[in-house]
Every structure is written in C-alpha cells, then in structure tokens.
C-alpha cells in the first residue's frame, strides 16, 4: 500500500505517531534516566506507527543487493525503521550545539519541500512549510540567549517528523531518488 492522499487526517496521525519518542525525550528532559535502549525502542515504536498507518517504507535505494533484500517486505520495514531511528537520534546528538538542530531542521524541511513541489506532492509541501515555520519561530525566540529549551523531546520530534516526511515523499513519488533524500 502506498499513501496516495496526504490529507489533514494523515498529518494528524503523523503528529500522533511522535508521541512515544516525545514522551521518552520529555522524561529525559525532566531528569528521569532513560537508557539508550528505551530511547531506541521509543523511536522504533513511533516509526512502526507510521509504517502501520501509512504503509510506507523504503523499497529501493539503487544498490542492487540491497534493493533485492528490500523487496522482501519485512526486511524493508526493519531497514526503514532502523534507518529512521538513526536519523531521529542524530537530531538529538546535534541538539547540544546552540541552534544547530533547529537550523538543520529548517534547512532540511525547506529542501524536502522543494522536492515535494517538484513532484507535485502539495500536502507534503504544505506540512513541511508549516513545520519549518514552527521551527523558525522557536529559533528566533531562542537565539542567542537560549530562552526556550528544545531538549530531547523537541529534537526527537523534529527528527521523527522530518525523516518520515521524507520517507512518505519517496514512497509516493517514483521519480524521487532515495539518495536525493539522503543528501
């Protein structure tokens, strides 16, 4: 199954899917010790919710052996969730540098929205523009004094929403190369 209509209900569910990783990040921000395993499992749970609802995962990457393995649904789903969890955790890693996670989130959302525009995925484009505006609002209030705390919850949320928007974009448009999204 491919997502053919990224409507407002789909956007709501994408926002709902972030709840497991958001609350693990929030618990860490509030001082509760969340092990790397718990964080990883929360990002896997959030990713699994997206795969379940949207029915999207990476089907090809342009590497023959890997494409052969991705043709098997279970392997493709596991690969996609694992890769997406890596991106989610990468956003948390760069969160410690002032403004880097938010700037990276804005630039990634704008780049993905350009790709969405080129392949006529208007709803994905709208979501990414609104999302980049939200991050920009945070960034403007946060720079340079650091008034607002993005924290693990915010970094995980940004990473999750961006990586799954990209996967939905690739899954909906055969003309979009997964390597273009990787860049």
CSV table of N, CA and C in Angstrom, one decimal:
chain,number,residue,atom,x,y,z
A,1,UNK,N,0.8,-1.2,0.0
A,1,UNK,CA,0.0,0.0,0.0
A,1,UNK,C,0.9,1.2,0.0
A,2,UNK,N,0.5,2.2,-0.8
A,2,UNK,CA,1.2,3.5,-0.8
A,2,UNK,C,0.2,4.6,-0.4
A,3,UNK,N,0.7,5.5,0.3
A,3,UNK,CA,-0.1,6.7,0.6
A,3,UNK,C,-0.4,7.5,-0.6
A,4,UNK,N,-1.6,7.7,-1.0
A,4,UNK,CA,-1.9,8.4,-2.2
A,4,UNK,C,-2.5,9.8,-1.9
A,5,UNK,N,-3.0,10.0,-0.7
A,5,UNK,CA,-3.6,11.3,-0.4
A,5,UNK,C,-3.2,11.7,1.0
A,6,UNK,N,-2.2,12.6,1.1
A,6,UNK,CA,-1.7,13.1,2.4
A,6,UNK,C,-2.5,14.2,2.8
A,7,UNK,N,-3.7,13.9,3.4
A,7,UNK,CA,-4.7,14.9,3.8
A,7,UNK,C,-4.4,15.3,5.2
A,8,UNK,N,-5.4,16.1,5.8
A,8,UNK,CA,-5.2,16.6,7.1
A,8,UNK,C,-5.3,15.5,8.2
A,9,UNK,N,-6.0,14.5,7.9
A,9,UNK,CA,-6.1,13.3,8.8
A,9,UNK,C,-4.7,12.6,8.9
A,10,UNK,N,-4.1,12.5,7.7
A,10,UNK,CA,-2.7,11.9,7.7
A,10,UNK,C,-1.7,12.8,8.4
A,11,UNK,N,-1.9,14.1,8.3
A,11,UNK,CA,-1.0,15.0,9.1
A,11,UNK,C,-1.2,14.8,10.6
A,12,UNK,N,-2.4,14.7,11.0
A,12,UNK,CA,-2.7,14.5,12.4
A,12,UNK,C,-2.1,13.2,12.9
A,13,UNK,N,-2.2,12.1,12.1
A,13,UNK,CA,-1.7,10.8,12.5
A,13,UNK,C,-0.1,10.9,12.6
A,14,UNK,N,0.5,11.6,11.6
A,14,UNK,CA,1.9,11.8,11.7
A,14,UNK,C,2.3,12.5,13.0
A,15,UNK,N,1.5,13.4,13.4
A,15,UNK,CA,1.8,14.1,14.6
A,15,UNK,C,1.6,13.2,15.8
A,16,UNK,N,0.5,12.4,15.8
A,16,UNK,CA,0.3,11.4,16.9
A,16,UNK,C,1.4,10.4,17.0
A,17,UNK,N,1.9,10.0,15.8
A,17,UNK,CA,3.0,8.9,15.8
A,17,UNK,C,4.2,9.4,16.6
A,18,UNK,N,4.4,10.6,16.8
A,18,UNK,CA,5.6,11.1,17.5
A,18,UNK,C,5.5,11.0,19.0
A,19,UNK,N,4.3,10.6,19.5
A,19,UNK,CA,4.1,10.6,21.0
A,19,UNK,C,5.0,9.7,21.7
A,20,UNK,N,5.3,8.4,21.3
A,20,UNK,CA,6.2,7.6,22.1
A,20,UNK,C,7.6,8.2,22.3
A,21,UNK,N,8.2,8.7,21.2
A,21,UNK,CA,9.5,9.3,21.3
A,21,UNK,C,9.5,10.6,22.0
A,22,UNK,N,8.5,11.4,21.8
A,22,UNK,CA,8.4,12.7,22.5
A,22,UNK,C,8.4,12.5,24.0
A,23,UNK,N,7.6,11.5,24.5
A,23,UNK,CA,7.5,11.4,26.0
A,23,UNK,C,8.7,10.8,26.6
A,24,UNK,N,9.4,9.9,25.9
A,24,UNK,CA,10.7,9.4,26.4
A,24,UNK,C,11.7,10.6,26.4
A,25,UNK,N,11.7,11.4,25.4
A,25,UNK,CA,12.6,12.6,25.4
A,25,UNK,C,12.2,13.6,26.5
A,26,UNK,N,10.9,13.8,26.7
A,26,UNK,CA,10.4,14.7,27.8
A,26,UNK,C,10.8,14.1,29.2
A,27,UNK,N,10.7,12.8,29.4
A,27,UNK,CA,11.1,12.2,30.6
A,27,UNK,C,12.6,12.5,30.9
A,28,UNK,N,13.4,12.3,29.9
A,28,UNK,CA,14.8,12.6,30.0
A,28,UNK,C,15.1,14.1,30.3
A,29,UNK,N,14.3,14.9,29.7
A,29,UNK,CA,14.5,16.4,29.9
A,29,UNK,C,14.1,16.7,31.3
A,30,UNK,N,13.2,16.0,31.9
A,30,UNK,CA,12.7,16.3,33.3
A,30,UNK,C,13.6,15.6,34.3
A,31,UNK,N,14.6,14.9,33.9
A,31,UNK,CA,15.6,14.3,34.8
A,31,UNK,C,15.5,12.9,35.1
A,32,UNK,N,14.5,12.2,34.5
A,32,UNK,CA,14.4,10.8,34.6
A,32,UNK,C,15.4,10.1,33.7
A,33,UNK,N,16.1,9.1,34.2
A,33,UNK,CA,17.1,8.4,33.4
A,33,UNK,C,16.4,7.5,32.4
A,34,UNK,N,16.6,7.8,31.1
A,34,UNK,CA,16.1,7.0,30.0
A,34,UNK,C,17.3,6.4,29.3
A,35,UNK,N,17.4,5.1,29.4
A,35,UNK,CA,18.6,4.4,28.8
A,35,UNK,C,18.5,4.5,27.3
A,36,UNK,N,19.7,4.4,26.6
A,36,UNK,CA,19.7,4.4,25.2
A,36,UNK,C,18.7,3.4,24.6
A,37,UNK,N,18.6,2.2,25.2
A,37,UNK,CA,17.7,1.2,24.7
A,37,UNK,C,16.3,1.7,24.8
A,38,UNK,N,15.8,2.4,25.8
A,38,UNK,CA,14.5,2.9,25.9
A,38,UNK,C,14.2,3.9,24.8
A,39,UNK,N,15.2,4.8,24.6
A,39,UNK,CA,15.1,5.8,23.6
A,39,UNK,C,15.0,5.2,22.2
A,40,UNK,N,15.8,4.2,22.0
A,40,UNK,CA,15.8,3.5,20.7
A,40,UNK,C,14.5,2.8,20.5
A,41,UNK,N,14.0,2.1,21.5
A,41,UNK,CA,12.7,1.4,21.4
A,41,UNK,C,11.5,2.4,21.2
A,42,UNK,N,11.6,3.6,21.8
A,42,UNK,CA,10.6,4.6,21.6
A,42,UNK,C,10.6,5.1,20.1
A,43,UNK,N,11.8,5.3,19.6
A,43,UNK,CA,11.8,5.7,18.2
A,43,UNK,C,11.4,4.6,17.2
A,44,UNK,N,11.7,3.4,17.6
A,44,UNK,CA,11.2,2.2,16.8
A,44,UNK,C,9.6,2.2,16.8
A,45,UNK,N,9.1,2.4,18.0
A,45,UNK,CA,7.6,2.3,18.2
A,45,UNK,C,7.0,3.5,17.4
A,46,UNK,N,7.5,4.7,17.4
A,46,UNK,CA,7.0,5.8,16.7
A,46,UNK,C,7.1,5.5,15.2
A,47,UNK,N,8.2,4.9,14.7
A,47,UNK,CA,8.4,4.6,13.3
A,47,UNK,C,7.4,3.5,12.9
A,48,UNK,N,7.2,2.5,13.8
A,48,UNK,CA,6.3,1.4,13.5
A,48,UNK,C,4.9,1.9,13.3
A,49,UNK,N,4.5,2.9,14.1
A,49,UNK,CA,3.2,3.5,13.9
A,49,UNK,C,3.0,4.1,12.6
A,50,UNK,N,4.0,4.8,12.1
A,50,UNK,CA,4.0,5.4,10.7
A,50,UNK,C,3.8,4.3,9.7
A,51,UNK,N,4.7,3.3,9.8
A,51,UNK,CA,4.6,2.2,8.8
A,51,UNK,C,3.2,1.6,8.8
A,52,UNK,N,2.7,1.3,10.0
A,52,UNK,CA,1.4,0.7,10.1
A,52,UNK,C,0.3,1.6,9.5
A,53,UNK,N,0.3,2.8,9.8
A,53,UNK,CA,-0.8,3.7,9.3
A,53,UNK,C,-0.7,4.0,7.8
A,54,UNK,N,0.5,4.4,7.4
A,54,UNK,CA,0.7,4.9,6.1
A,54,UNK,C,1.1,3.8,5.1
A,55,UNK,N,1.6,2.7,5.6
A,55,UNK,CA,2.0,1.6,4.7
A,55,UNK,C,3.2,2.0,3.9
A,56,UNK,N,4.1,2.8,4.4
A,56,UNK,CA,5.3,3.2,3.6
A,56,UNK,C,6.6,2.7,4.2
A,57,UNK,N,7.5,2.4,3.4
A,57,UNK,CA,8.9,2.1,3.8
A,57,UNK,C,9.7,2.2,2.6
A,58,UNK,N,11.0,2.1,2.8
A,58,UNK,CA,12.0,2.2,1.6
A,58,UNK,C,11.9,0.9,0.9
A,59,UNK,N,11.6,1.0,-0.4
A,59,UNK,CA,11.6,-0.1,-1.3
A,59,UNK,C,12.8,-0.3,-2.1
A,60,UNK,N,13.5,0.8,-2.4
A,60,UNK,CA,14.7,0.7,-3.2
A,60,UNK,C,15.7,1.8,-2.8
A,61,UNK,N,17.0,1.6,-3.0
A,61,UNK,CA,18.0,2.6,-2.7
A,61,UNK,C,18.9,2.8,-3.9
A,62,UNK,N,18.8,1.9,-4.9
A,62,UNK,CA,19.7,2.0,-6.1
A,62,UNK,C,20.9,1.1,-6.0
A,63,UNK,N,21.0,0.3,-4.9
A,63,UNK,CA,22.1,-0.6,-4.7
A,63,UNK,C,21.5,-2.0,-5.0
A,64,UNK,N,22.0,-2.7,-6.0
A,64,UNK,CA,21.3,-3.9,-6.4
A,64,UNK,C,21.1,-5.0,-5.3
A,65,UNK,N,22.1,-5.3,-4.5
A,65,UNK,CA,21.9,-6.3,-3.5
A,65,UNK,C,21.0,-5.8,-2.4
A,66,UNK,N,21.1,-4.6,-2.0
A,66,UNK,CA,20.2,-4.0,-1.0
A,66,UNK,C,18.8,-3.9,-1.6
A,67,UNK,N,18.6,-3.5,-2.8
A,67,UNK,CA,17.3,-3.5,-3.4
A,67,UNK,C,16.6,-4.8,-3.4
A,68,UNK,N,17.4,-5.9,-3.7
A,68,UNK,CA,16.9,-7.2,-3.7
A,68,UNK,C,16.3,-7.6,-2.3
A,69,UNK,N,17.1,-7.2,-1.3
A,69,UNK,CA,16.6,-7.5,0.1
A,69,UNK,C,15.4,-6.7,0.5
A,70,UNK,N,15.4,-5.4,0.0
A,70,UNK,CA,14.3,-4.5,0.4
A,70,UNK,C,13.0,-4.9,-0.3
A,71,UNK,N,13.1,-5.8,-1.3
A,71,UNK,CA,11.9,-6.3,-2.0
A,71,UNK,C,11.1,-7.2,-1.0
A,72,UNK,N,11.8,-7.8,-0.1
A,72,UNK,CA,11.1,-8.5,1.0
A,72,UNK,C,10.5,-7.6,2.0
A,73,UNK,N,9.2,-7.5,2.1
A,73,UNK,CA,8.5,-6.5,2.9
A,73,UNK,C,9.1,-6.4,4.4
A,74,UNK,N,9.2,-7.5,5.0
A,74,UNK,CA,9.7,-7.5,6.4
A,74,UNK,C,11.1,-6.8,6.5
A,75,UNK,N,12.0,-7.2,5.6
A,75,UNK,CA,13.3,-6.7,5.6
A,75,UNK,C,13.3,-5.2,5.3
A,76,UNK,N,12.4,-4.8,4.4
A,76,UNK,CA,12.3,-3.4,4.0
A,76,UNK,C,11.8,-2.5,5.2
A,77,UNK,N,10.8,-3.1,5.9
A,77,UNK,CA,10.2,-2.4,7.1
A,77,UNK,C,11.3,-2.2,8.2
A,78,UNK,N,12.0,-3.3,8.5
A,78,UNK,CA,13.0,-3.3,9.5
A,78,UNK,C,14.1,-2.3,9.1
A,79,UNK,N,14.6,-2.4,7.9
A,79,UNK,CA,15.6,-1.4,7.4
A,79,UNK,C,15.2,0.0,7.6
A,80,UNK,N,13.9,0.3,7.1
A,80,UNK,CA,13.4,1.7,7.2
A,80,UNK,C,13.3,2.2,8.6
A,81,UNK,N,12.7,1.4,9.5
A,81,UNK,CA,12.6,1.8,10.9
A,81,UNK,C,13.9,2.0,11.5
A,82,UNK,N,14.9,1.1,11.3
A,82,UNK,CA,16.2,1.2,11.8
A,82,UNK,C,16.9,2.5,11.3
A,83,UNK,N,16.8,2.8,10.0
A,83,UNK,CA,17.4,4.0,9.4
A,83,UNK,C,16.8,5.2,10.0
A,84,UNK,N,15.4,5.2,10.1
A,84,UNK,CA,14.7,6.4,10.6
A,84,UNK,C,15.1,6.6,12.0
A,85,UNK,N,15.2,5.6,12.8
A,85,UNK,CA,15.6,5.7,14.2
A,85,UNK,C,17.0,6.4,14.3
A,86,UNK,N,17.9,6.0,13.4
A,86,UNK,CA,19.2,6.6,13.4
A,86,UNK,C,19.1,8.1,13.1
A,87,UNK,N,18.3,8.5,12.2
A,87,UNK,CA,18.1,10.0,11.9
A,87,UNK,C,17.5,10.7,13.1
A,88,UNK,N,16.5,10.1,13.8
A,88,UNK,CA,15.9,10.7,14.9
A,88,UNK,C,16.9,10.9,16.0
A,89,UNK,N,17.8,9.9,16.3
A,89,UNK,CA,18.8,10.1,17.3
A,89,UNK,C,19.9,11.0,16.9
A,90,UNK,N,20.1,11.1,15.6
A,90,UNK,CA,21.1,12.1,15.1
A,90,UNK,C,20.7,13.5,15.4
A,91,UNK,N,19.4,13.8,15.3
A,91,UNK,CA,18.9,15.2,15.7
A,91,UNK,C,19.1,15.4,17.1
A,92,UNK,N,19.0,14.4,18.0
A,92,UNK,CA,19.2,14.6,19.4
A,92,UNK,C,20.7,14.9,19.7
A,93,UNK,N,21.6,14.2,18.9
A,93,UNK,CA,23.0,14.4,19.1
A,93,UNK,C,23.4,15.9,18.8
A,94,UNK,N,22.8,16.5,17.7
A,94,UNK,CA,23.2,17.8,17.4
A,94,UNK,C,22.5,18.9,18.1
A,95,UNK,N,21.5,18.5,19.0
A,95,UNK,CA,20.8,19.4,19.7
A,95,UNK,C,21.6,20.2,20.8
A,96,UNK,N,22.7,19.6,21.2
A,96,UNK,CA,23.5,20.2,22.2
A,96,UNK,C,24.2,21.5,21.7
A,97,UNK,N,24.4,21.6,20.5
A,97,UNK,CA,25.0,22.8,19.9
A,97,UNK,C,23.9,23.9,19.7
A,98,UNK,N,24.1,25.1,20.2
A,98,UNK,CA,23.1,26.1,20.1
A,98,UNK,C,22.6,26.4,18.7
A,99,UNK,N,21.4,26.1,18.5
A,99,UNK,CA,20.7,26.4,17.2
A,99,UNK,C,21.0,25.4,16.1
A,100,UNK,N,21.9,24.5,16.3
A,100,UNK,CA,22.2,23.6,15.1
A,100,UNK,C,21.0,22.7,14.8
A,101,UNK,N,20.4,22.1,15.8
A,101,UNK,CA,19.3,21.2,15.5
A,101,UNK,C,18.1,21.9,14.8
A,102,UNK,N,17.8,23.1,15.3
A,102,UNK,CA,16.7,23.9,14.7
A,102,UNK,C,17.1,24.4,13.3
A,103,UNK,N,18.3,24.8,13.1
A,103,UNK,CA,18.7,25.3,11.8
A,103,UNK,C,18.8,24.1,10.8
A,104,UNK,N,19.3,23.0,11.2
A,104,UNK,CA,19.3,21.8,10.4
A,104,UNK,C,17.9,21.4,10.1
A,105,UNK,N,17.0,21.4,11.0
A,105,UNK,CA,15.6,21.1,10.8
A,105,UNK,C,14.9,22.0,9.8
A,106,UNK,N,15.2,23.3,9.9
A,106,UNK,CA,14.6,24.2,8.9
A,106,UNK,C,15.1,24.0,7.5
A,107,UNK,N,16.5,23.9,7.4
A,107,UNK,CA,17.0,23.7,6.1
A,107,UNK,C,16.6,22.4,5.5
A,108,UNK,N,16.5,21.3,6.3
A,108,UNK,CA,16.0,20.0,5.8
A,108,UNK,C,14.6,20.1,5.3
A,109,UNK,N,13.7,20.8,6.1
A,109,UNK,CA,12.3,20.9,5.8
A,109,UNK,C,12.1,21.7,4.5
A,110,UNK,N,12.9,22.8,4.3
A,110,UNK,CA,12.8,23.6,3.1
A,110,UNK,C,13.3,22.8,1.9
A,111,UNK,N,14.4,22.1,2.1
A,111,UNK,CA,14.9,21.3,0.9
A,111,UNK,C,13.9,20.2,0.5
A,112,UNK,N,13.3,19.5,1.5
A,112,UNK,CA,12.3,18.5,1.2
A,112,UNK,C,11.0,19.1,0.6
A,113,UNK,N,10.7,20.3,1.1
A,113,UNK,CA,9.5,20.9,0.5
A,113,UNK,C,9.7,21.3,-1.0
A,114,UNK,N,11.0,21.6,-1.3
A,114,UNK,CA,11.3,21.9,-2.7
A,114,UNK,C,11.1,20.6,-3.6
A,115,UNK,N,11.6,19.5,-3.0
A,115,UNK,CA,11.4,18.2,-3.7
A,115,UNK,C,10.0,17.9,-3.9
A,116,UNK,N,9.2,18.1,-2.8
A,116,UNK,CA,7.8,17.9,-2.8
A,116,UNK,C,7.1,18.7,-3.9
A,117,UNK,N,7.5,20.0,-4.0
A,117,UNK,CA,6.9,20.9,-5.0
A,117,UNK,C,7.3,20.3,-6.4
A,118,UNK,N,8.5,19.9,-6.6
A,118,UNK,CA,8.9,19.4,-8.0
A,118,UNK,C,8.1,18.1,-8.4
A,119,UNK,N,7.7,17.3,-7.4
A,119,UNK,CA,6.9,16.1,-7.8
A,119,UNK,C,5.4,16.2,-7.5
A,120,UNK,N,5.0,17.5,-7.3
A,120,UNK,CA,3.6,17.8,-7.1
A,120,UNK,C,3.0,17.1,-5.9
A,121,UNK,N,3.7,17.0,-4.8
A,121,UNK,CA,3.1,16.5,-3.5
A,121,UNK,C,2.8,17.7,-2.6
A,122,UNK,N,1.7,18.3,-3.0
A,122,UNK,CA,1.3,19.6,-2.4
A,122,UNK,C,1.1,19.5,-0.9
A,123,UNK,N,0.4,18.4,-0.4
A,123,UNK,CA,0.1,18.3,1.0
A,123,UNK,C,1.4,18.1,1.8
A,124,UNK,N,2.3,17.4,1.3
A,124,UNK,CA,3.6,17.2,2.0
A,124,UNK,C,4.4,18.5,2.0
A,125,UNK,N,4.3,19.3,0.9
A,125,UNK,CA,4.9,20.6,0.8
A,125,UNK,C,4.3,21.5,1.8
A,126,UNK,N,3.0,21.5,2.0
A,126,UNK,CA,2.4,22.4,3.0
A,126,UNK,C,2.8,22.0,4.4
A,127,UNK,N,2.8,20.7,4.7
A,127,UNK,CA,3.2,20.3,6.0
A,127,UNK,C,4.6,20.8,6.3
A,128,UNK,N,5.5,20.6,5.4
A,128,UNK,CA,6.9,20.9,5.6
A,128,UNK,C,7.1,22.4,5.7
A,129,UNK,N,6.4,23.2,5.0
A,129,UNK,CA,6.5,24.6,5.1
A,129,UNK,C,6.0,25.1,6.5
A,130,UNK,N,4.8,24.6,6.9
A,130,UNK,CA,4.3,24.9,8.2
A,130,UNK,C,5.3,24.5,9.3
A,131,UNK,N,5.8,23.3,9.2
A,131,UNK,CA,6.8,22.7,10.1
A,131,UNK,C,8.0,23.6,10.2
A,132,UNK,N,8.6,24.0,9.1
A,132,UNK,CA,9.8,24.8,9.1
A,132,UNK,C,9.4,26.2,9.7
A,133,UNK,N,8.2,26.7,9.5
A,133,UNK,CA,7.9,28.0,10.2
A,133,UNK,C,7.8,27.8,11.7
A,134,UNK,N,7.3,26.7,12.1
A,134,UNK,CA,7.3,26.4,13.6
A,134,UNK,C,8.7,26.4,14.2
A,135,UNK,N,9.6,25.7,13.5
A,135,UNK,CA,10.9,25.6,14.0
A,135,UNK,C,11.6,27.0,13.9
A,136,UNK,N,11.3,27.8,12.9
A,136,UNK,CA,11.9,29.1,12.8
A,136,UNK,C,11.4,30.0,13.9
A,137,UNK,N,10.1,29.9,14.3
A,137,UNK,CA,9.6,30.6,15.5
A,137,UNK,C,10.4,30.3,16.7
A,138,UNK,N,10.6,29.0,16.9
A,138,UNK,CA,11.4,28.5,18.1
A,138,UNK,C,12.8,29.1,18.0
A,139,UNK,N,13.4,29.1,16.8
A,139,UNK,CA,14.8,29.5,16.7
A,139,UNK,C,14.9,31.0,16.9
A,140,UNK,N,14.0,31.8,16.4
A,140,UNK,CA,14.1,33.2,16.6
A,140,UNK,C,13.9,33.6,18.1
A,141,UNK,N,13.1,32.9,18.8
A,141,UNK,CA,12.9,33.2,20.2
A,141,UNK,C,14.1,32.6,21.0
A,142,UNK,N,14.8,31.7,20.5
A,142,UNK,CA,15.9,31.0,21.3
A,142,UNK,C,17.2,31.6,21.1
A,143,UNK,N,17.4,32.3,19.9
A,143,UNK,CA,18.8,32.8,19.6
A,143,UNK,C,18.9,34.3,20.0
A,144,UNK,N,20.0,34.7,20.6
A,144,UNK,CA,21.2,34.0,21.0
A,144,UNK,C,21.1,33.6,22.5
A,145,UNK,N,20.1,34.0,23.2
A,145,UNK,CA,20.1,33.9,24.7
A,145,UNK,C,19.7,32.5,25.2
A,146,UNK,N,19.1,31.7,24.3
A,146,UNK,CA,18.7,30.4,24.8
A,146,UNK,C,17.5,30.4,25.7
A,147,UNK,N,16.5,31.2,25.4
A,147,UNK,CA,15.4,31.4,26.3
A,147,UNK,C,14.5,30.1,26.4
A,148,UNK,N,14.3,29.4,25.3
A,148,UNK,CA,13.5,28.2,25.2
A,148,UNK,C,14.4,27.0,25.1
A,149,UNK,N,14.0,25.9,25.8
A,149,UNK,CA,14.8,24.7,25.8
A,149,UNK,C,14.2,23.7,24.8
A,150,UNK,N,14.9,23.4,23.7
A,150,UNK,CA,14.4,22.4,22.8
A,150,UNK,C,14.4,21.0,23.4
A,151,UNK,N,15.6,20.6,24.0
A,151,UNK,CA,15.7,19.4,24.7
A,151,UNK,C,15.5,18.1,23.8
A,152,UNK,N,15.6,17.0,24.5
A,152,UNK,CA,15.5,15.7,23.8
A,152,UNK,C,14.1,15.6,23.1
A,153,UNK,N,13.1,16.0,23.8
A,153,UNK,CA,11.7,15.9,23.3
A,153,UNK,C,11.6,16.6,22.0
A,154,UNK,N,12.1,17.8,21.9
A,154,UNK,CA,12.0,18.6,20.7
A,154,UNK,C,12.9,18.1,19.6
A,155,UNK,N,14.1,17.7,19.9
A,155,UNK,CA,15.0,17.2,18.9
A,155,UNK,C,14.5,15.9,18.3
A,156,UNK,N,14.0,15.0,19.2
A,156,UNK,CA,13.4,13.8,18.7
A,156,UNK,C,12.2,14.0,17.8
A,157,UNK,N,11.3,15.0,18.2
A,157,UNK,CA,10.2,15.3,17.4
A,157,UNK,C,10.5,15.8,16.0
A,158,UNK,N,11.5,16.8,16.0
A,158,UNK,CA,11.9,17.3,14.7
A,158,UNK,C,12.5,16.2,13.8
A,159,UNK,N,13.4,15.4,14.4
A,159,UNK,CA,13.9,14.3,13.6
A,159,UNK,C,12.9,13.3,13.1
A,160,UNK,N,12.0,12.9,13.9
A,160,UNK,CA,10.9,12.0,13.5
A,160,UNK,C,10.1,12.5,12.4
A,161,UNK,N,9.6,13.7,12.6
A,161,UNK,CA,8.7,14.3,11.6
A,161,UNK,C,9.4,14.5,10.2
A,162,UNK,N,10.6,14.9,10.3
A,162,UNK,CA,11.4,15.1,9.0
A,162,UNK,C,11.7,13.8,8.3
A,163,UNK,N,12.2,12.8,9.0
A,163,UNK,CA,12.6,11.6,8.4
A,163,UNK,C,11.4,10.9,7.8
A,164,UNK,N,10.3,10.9,8.5
A,164,UNK,CA,9.1,10.2,8.0
A,164,UNK,C,8.4,11.0,6.9
A,165,UNK,N,8.5,12.3,6.9
A,165,UNK,CA,8.0,13.1,5.8
A,165,UNK,C,8.8,12.7,4.5
A,166,UNK,N,10.1,12.6,4.7
A,166,UNK,CA,11.0,12.2,3.6
A,166,UNK,C,10.7,10.8,3.0
A,167,UNK,N,10.4,9.9,3.9
A,167,UNK,CA,10.1,8.5,3.5
A,167,UNK,C,8.7,8.5,2.8
A,168,UNK,N,7.8,9.2,3.3
A,168,UNK,CA,6.5,9.3,2.7
A,168,UNK,C,6.6,10.0,1.3
A,169,UNK,N,7.5,11.0,1.2
A,169,UNK,CA,7.7,11.6,-0.1
A,169,UNK,C,8.3,10.7,-1.1
A,170,UNK,N,9.3,9.9,-0.7
A,170,UNK,CA,10.0,8.9,-1.6
A,170,UNK,C,9.0,7.8,-2.0
A,171,UNK,N,8.2,7.4,-1.0
A,171,UNK,CA,7.2,6.3,-1.3
A,171,UNK,C,6.1,6.7,-2.3
A,172,UNK,N,5.8,8.0,-2.2
A,172,UNK,CA,4.7,8.5,-3.1
A,172,UNK,C,5.2,8.9,-4.5
A,173,UNK,N,6.4,9.0,-4.7
A,173,UNK,CA,6.9,9.5,-6.0
A,173,UNK,C,8.1,8.7,-6.5
A,174,UNK,N,7.8,7.9,-7.5
A,174,UNK,CA,8.9,7.0,-8.0
A,174,UNK,C,10.0,7.8,-8.7
A,175,UNK,N,9.8,9.1,-9.0
A,175,UNK,CA,10.8,9.9,-9.6
A,175,UNK,C,11.8,10.5,-8.6
A,176,UNK,N,11.5,10.3,-7.3
A,176,UNK,CA,12.4,10.9,-6.3
A,176,UNK,C,13.3,9.7,-5.9
A,177,UNK,N,14.6,10.0,-6.0
A,177,UNK,CA,15.6,9.0,-5.6
A,177,UNK,C,15.8,9.1,-4.1
A,178,UNK,N,15.9,7.9,-3.5
A,178,UNK,CA,16.2,7.9,-2.1
A,178,UNK,C,17.6,8.5,-1.8
A,179,UNK,N,18.5,8.5,-2.7
A,179,UNK,CA,19.8,9.2,-2.5
A,179,UNK,C,19.6,10.7,-2.5
A,180,UNK,N,18.7,11.2,-3.2
A,180,UNK,CA,18.4,12.7,-3.2
A,180,UNK,C,17.9,13.1,-1.8
A,181,UNK,N,17.1,12.2,-1.2
A,181,UNK,CA,16.6,12.5,0.1
A,181,UNK,C,17.7,12.3,1.2
A,182,UNK,N,18.6,11.3,1.0
A,182,UNK,CA,19.7,11.2,1.9
A,182,UNK,C,20.6,12.4,1.9
A,183,UNK,N,20.8,13.0,0.7
A,183,UNK,CA,21.6,14.2,0.7
A,183,UNK,C,21.0,15.3,1.5
